[in-house]
PDB file of C-alpha atoms in Angstrom:
ATOM      1  CA  MET P   1      -3.073   7.608 -15.399  1.00 82.00           C
ATOM      2  CA  SER P   2      -5.675   5.656 -13.489  1.00 87.00           C
ATOM      3  CA  THR P   3      -6.575   6.351  -9.879  1.00 92.00           C
ATOM      4  CA  LEU P   4      -7.861   3.887  -7.328  1.00 93.00           C
ATOM      5  CA  GLU P   5      -9.104   4.807  -3.854  1.00 96.00           C
ATOM      6  CA  LEU P   6     -10.216   2.227  -1.289  1.00 96.00           C
ATOM      7  CA  HIS P   7     -10.539   2.221   2.482  1.00 97.00           C
ATOM      8  CA  VAL P   8     -10.953  -0.157   5.392  1.00 98.00           C
ATOM      9  CA  ASP P   9     -11.931   0.434   9.012  1.00 98.00           C
ATOM     10  CA  ILE P  10      -9.672  -1.204  11.574  1.00 98.00           C
ATOM     11  CA  ASP P  11     -10.172  -1.894  15.255  1.00 98.00           C
ATOM     12  CA  VAL P  12      -7.048  -0.176  16.623  1.00 98.00           C
ATOM     13  CA  PRO P  13      -6.261   3.387  17.729  1.00 97.00           C
ATOM     14  CA  ILE P  14      -4.843   5.703  15.081  1.00 97.00           C
ATOM     15  CA  ASP P  15      -1.380   5.794  16.705  1.00 96.00           C
ATOM     16  CA  THR P  16      -1.089   2.008  16.435  1.00 96.00           C
ATOM     17  CA  ALA P  17      -2.159   1.989  12.783  1.00 96.00           C
ATOM     18  CA  TRP P  18       0.215   4.883  11.987  1.00 96.00           C
ATOM     19  CA  GLU P  19       3.144   3.053  13.571  1.00 95.00           C
ATOM     20  CA  LYS P  20       2.397  -0.212  11.738  1.00 95.00           C
ATOM     21  CA  ILE P  21       1.960   1.352   8.279  1.00 94.00           C
ATOM     22  CA  HIS P  22       5.464   2.843   8.634  1.00 93.00           C
ATOM     23  CA  GLN P  23       7.126  -0.517   9.378  1.00 93.00           C
ATOM     24  CA  VAL P  24       8.156  -1.219   5.785  1.00 93.00           C
ATOM     25  CA  GLU P  25      10.043  -4.382   6.702  1.00 95.00           C
ATOM     26  CA  ASN P  26       6.693  -5.974   7.664  1.00 94.00           C
ATOM     27  CA  TYR P  27       5.022  -5.319   4.287  1.00 95.00           C
ATOM     28  CA  PRO P  28       5.596  -8.914   3.090  1.00 95.00           C
ATOM     29  CA  ARG P  29       3.199  -9.977   5.871  1.00 95.00           C
ATOM     30  CA  PHE P  30       0.247  -8.150   4.324  1.00 94.00           C
ATOM     31  CA  VAL P  31       1.098  -6.905   0.808  1.00 93.00           C
ATOM     32  CA  GLN P  32       0.615  -9.617  -1.790  1.00 90.00           C
ATOM     33  CA  GLY P  33       3.567 -10.030  -4.131  1.00 88.00           C
ATOM     34  CA  VAL P  34       6.116  -8.382  -1.829  1.00 92.00           C
ATOM     35  CA  ARG P  35       8.840 -10.903  -1.018  1.00 94.00           C
ATOM     36  CA  GLY P  36      11.095  -8.584   0.947  1.00 94.00           C
ATOM     37  CA  ALA P  37      11.174  -4.980   2.104  1.00 95.00           C
ATOM     38  CA  ARG P  38      13.576  -2.670   3.874  1.00 94.00           C
ATOM     39  CA  THR P  39      13.955   0.980   4.707  1.00 92.00           C
ATOM     40  CA  GLY P  40      16.808   2.737   2.975  1.00 85.00           C
ATOM     41  CA  ALA P  41      18.587   6.029   3.451  1.00 84.00           C
ATOM     42  CA  GLY P  42      16.888   9.345   2.825  1.00 83.00           C
ATOM     43  CA  GLY P  43      13.294   8.204   3.330  1.00 86.00           C
ATOM     44  CA  ARG P  44      13.446   5.493   0.690  1.00 92.00           C
ATOM     45  CA  ALA P  45      12.025   2.007   0.776  1.00 93.00           C
ATOM     46  CA  GLN P  46      13.245  -0.947  -1.269  1.00 93.00           C
ATOM     47  CA  LEU P  47      10.746  -3.665  -2.069  1.00 91.00           C
ATOM     48  CA  GLU P  48      11.461  -6.980  -3.731  1.00 92.00           C
ATOM     49  CA  VAL P  49       8.279  -7.813  -5.636  1.00 87.00           C
ATOM     50  CA  GLU P  50       7.113 -10.666  -7.816  1.00 84.00           C
ATOM     51  CA  ALA P  51       7.115  -9.654 -11.472  1.00 74.00           C
ATOM     52  CA  ARG P  52       6.384 -11.944 -14.408  1.00 71.00           C
ATOM     53  CA  GLY P  53       7.438 -15.075 -12.535  1.00 75.00           C
ATOM     54  CA  GLY P  54      10.636 -13.556 -11.123  1.00 78.00           C
ATOM     55  CA  ALA P  55      11.690 -10.896  -8.672  1.00 83.00           C
ATOM     56  CA  ARG P  56      12.122  -7.187  -9.288  1.00 83.00           C
ATOM     57  CA  GLU P  57      13.464  -4.439  -7.044  1.00 88.00           C
ATOM     58  CA  VAL P  58      11.177  -1.418  -6.699  1.00 88.00           C
ATOM     59  CA  GLU P  59      12.416   1.661  -4.873  1.00 90.00           C
ATOM     60  CA  ALA P  60      10.114   4.368  -3.544  1.00 92.00           C
ATOM     61  CA  GLU P  61      10.528   7.721  -1.851  1.00 94.00           C
ATOM     62  CA  VAL P  62       8.349   7.776   1.252  1.00 93.00           C
ATOM     63  CA  SER P  63       7.320  10.915   3.114  1.00 93.00           C
ATOM     64  CA  ASP P  64       4.780  12.077   5.649  1.00 92.00           C
ATOM     65  CA  ARG P  65       2.532  14.914   4.581  1.00 88.00           C
ATOM     66  CA  GLY P  66       0.311  16.751   6.964  1.00 80.00           C
ATOM     67  CA  GLU P  67      -1.600  14.987   9.681  1.00 86.00           C
ATOM     68  CA  ARG P  68      -1.486  11.194   9.264  1.00 95.00           C
ATOM     69  CA  VAL P  69      -0.823  11.003   5.523  1.00 96.00           C
ATOM     70  CA  MET P  70       2.058   8.896   4.213  1.00 95.00           C
ATOM     71  CA  GLU P  71       2.879   9.377   0.522  1.00 94.00           C
ATOM     72  CA  TRP P  72       5.129   7.331  -1.714  1.00 92.00           C
ATOM     73  CA  LEU P  73       6.472   7.697  -5.238  1.00 91.00           C
ATOM     74  CA  SER P  74       8.387   5.014  -7.101  1.00 89.00           C
ATOM     75  CA  VAL P  75      11.880   5.890  -8.244  1.00 91.00           C
ATOM     76  CA  GLY P  76      12.266   4.840 -11.878  1.00 81.00           C
ATOM     77  CA  ALA P  77      10.006   2.377 -13.628  1.00 75.00           C
ATOM     78  CA  PRO P  78       7.282   1.483 -13.085  1.00 74.00           C
ATOM     79  CA  GLU P  79       5.913   4.916 -12.227  1.00 82.00           C
ATOM     80  CA  LEU P  80       3.551   4.502  -9.295  1.00 86.00           C
ATOM     81  CA  THR P  81       2.297   7.095  -6.835  1.00 92.00           C
ATOM     82  CA  GLY P  82       0.203   6.539  -3.788  1.00 93.00           C
ATOM     83  CA  SER P  83      -0.711   7.439  -0.261  1.00 95.00           C
ATOM     84  CA  PHE P  84      -2.149   6.066   2.935  1.00 96.00           C
ATOM     85  CA  SER P  85      -4.398   8.434   4.860  1.00 97.00           C
ATOM     86  CA  LEU P  86      -5.467   7.613   8.397  1.00 97.00           C
ATOM     87  CA  GLU P  87      -8.478   9.130  10.096  1.00 97.00           C
ATOM     88  CA  PRO P  88      -9.739   8.385  13.597  1.00 97.00           C
ATOM     89  CA  ILE P  89     -13.271   7.034  13.776  1.00 98.00           C
ATOM     90  CA  ASP P  90     -13.192   7.063  17.573  1.00 97.00           C
ATOM     91  CA  GLN P  91     -10.617   6.366  20.277  1.00 97.00           C
ATOM     92  CA  ASN P  92     -10.187   2.692  19.307  1.00 97.00           C
ATOM     93  CA  HIS P  93     -11.025   2.606  15.579  1.00 98.00           C
ATOM     94  CA  THR P  94      -9.284   4.029  12.516  1.00 98.00           C
ATOM     95  CA  ARG P  95     -10.128   4.362   8.829  1.00 98.00           C
ATOM     96  CA  ILE P  96      -7.197   3.847   6.472  1.00 97.00           C
ATOM     97  CA  GLN P  97      -7.582   4.975   2.886  1.00 97.00           C
ATOM     98  CA  ALA P  98      -5.227   3.835   0.152  1.00 96.00           C
ATOM     99  CA  ARG P  99      -4.849   5.886  -3.013  1.00 96.00           C
ATOM    100  CA  LEU P 100      -2.912   4.557  -6.000  1.00 94.00           C
ATOM    101  CA  GLU P 101      -2.134   6.340  -9.264  1.00 91.00           C
ATOM    102  CA  TYR P 102      -0.734   4.186 -12.053  1.00 85.00           C
ATOM    103  CA  ASP P 103      -0.480   3.753 -15.790  1.00 82.00           C
ATOM    104  CA  PRO P 104      -2.277   0.488 -16.685  1.00 78.00           C
ATOM    105  CA  ASP P 105       0.029  -0.296 -19.628  1.00 78.00           C
ATOM    106  CA  THR P 106       3.182   0.192 -17.554  1.00 77.00           C
ATOM    107  CA  VAL P 107       1.836  -1.999 -14.750  1.00 76.00           C
ATOM    108  CA  ARG P 108       0.939  -4.753 -17.233  1.00 73.00           C
ATOM    109  CA  ASP P 109       4.322  -4.512 -18.982  1.00 75.00           C
ATOM    110  CA  THR P 110       6.205  -4.669 -15.668  1.00 74.00           C
ATOM    111  CA  PHE P 111       4.175  -7.149 -13.636  1.00 75.00           C
ATOM    112  CA  GLY P 112       2.043  -8.957 -16.211  1.00 69.00           C
ATOM    113  CA  GLY P 113      -1.663  -9.568 -15.868  1.00 68.00           C
ATOM    114  CA  PRO P 114      -4.790  -9.025 -17.924  1.00 63.00           C
ATOM    115  CA  LYS P 115      -5.557  -6.073 -20.187  1.00 67.00           C
ATOM    116  CA  GLY P 116      -8.172  -3.349 -20.038  1.00 67.00           C
ATOM    117  CA  PHE P 117     -11.124  -3.578 -17.687  1.00 67.00           C
ATOM    118  CA  ALA P 118     -10.008  -6.974 -16.347  1.00 73.00           C
ATOM    119  CA  GLN P 119      -6.705  -5.433 -15.259  1.00 70.00           C
ATOM    120  CA  THR P 120      -8.465  -2.586 -13.434  1.00 76.00           C
ATOM    121  CA  ASN P 121     -10.596  -5.143 -11.578  1.00 83.00           C
ATOM    122  CA  ALA P 122      -7.534  -7.252 -10.745  1.00 81.00           C
ATOM    123  CA  ILE P 123      -5.661  -4.258  -9.303  1.00 83.00           C
ATOM    124  CA  GLU P 124      -8.709  -3.228  -7.261  1.00 88.00           C
ATOM    125  CA  ARG P 125      -9.038  -6.769  -5.842  1.00 89.00           C
ATOM    126  CA  LEU P 126      -5.321  -6.822  -5.035  1.00 88.00           C
ATOM    127  CA  VAL P 127      -5.378  -3.481  -3.172  1.00 92.00           C
ATOM    128  CA  ARG P 128      -8.611  -4.381  -1.359  1.00 95.00           C
ATOM    129  CA  GLY P 129      -7.040  -7.685  -0.308  1.00 95.00           C
ATOM    130  CA  ASP P 130      -3.897  -5.907   0.923  1.00 95.00           C
ATOM    131  CA  LEU P 131      -6.018  -3.544   3.036  1.00 96.00           C
ATOM    132  CA  GLU P 132      -7.911  -6.487   4.527  1.00 97.00           C
ATOM    133  CA  HIS P 133      -4.616  -8.277   5.243  1.00 97.00           C
ATOM    134  CA  PHE P 134      -3.286  -5.117   6.919  1.00 97.00           C
ATOM    135  CA  LYS P 135      -6.453  -5.018   9.044  1.00 97.00           C
ATOM    136  CA  GLU P 136      -5.931  -8.649  10.124  1.00 97.00           C
ATOM    137  CA  TYR P 137      -2.216  -8.064  10.741  1.00 96.00           C
ATOM    138  CA  VAL P 138      -2.624  -4.968  12.895  1.00 96.00           C
ATOM    139  CA  GLU P 139      -5.641  -6.218  14.843  1.00 96.00           C
ATOM    140  CA  ARG P 140      -3.800  -9.425  15.832  1.00 92.00           C
ATOM    141  CA  ARG P 141      -1.014  -7.467  17.488  1.00 73.00           C
TER     142      ARG P 141
END
């Protein structure tokens, strides 16, 4: 398994960021490759994602752990685990950290993309871009 951790500082209070990160149906607005998203029963989220030129349904169990940590775990293949941790910087600024654990071969087999080091760089750019898009999305509101 590979692990990726990235963060971004956003210019909104922690409560605003916490509320927005839980609005799964808005993920297509800031997560590249997500065509549709909805919240399901029992703390699950269903995402329709682009995969090898088509669409694929990915289901994840989502739960809150501790103070301002949202974790998710994919149900079935591909096996992906991650979390979003929010930390106040001050009254009007928040740091959001994304953590992703994944098997590079499974990700490549499911979604396509380059191999080896190039794939690691591509995933890092994708997650960094998603964090920046989240920042833009939440600061506009």
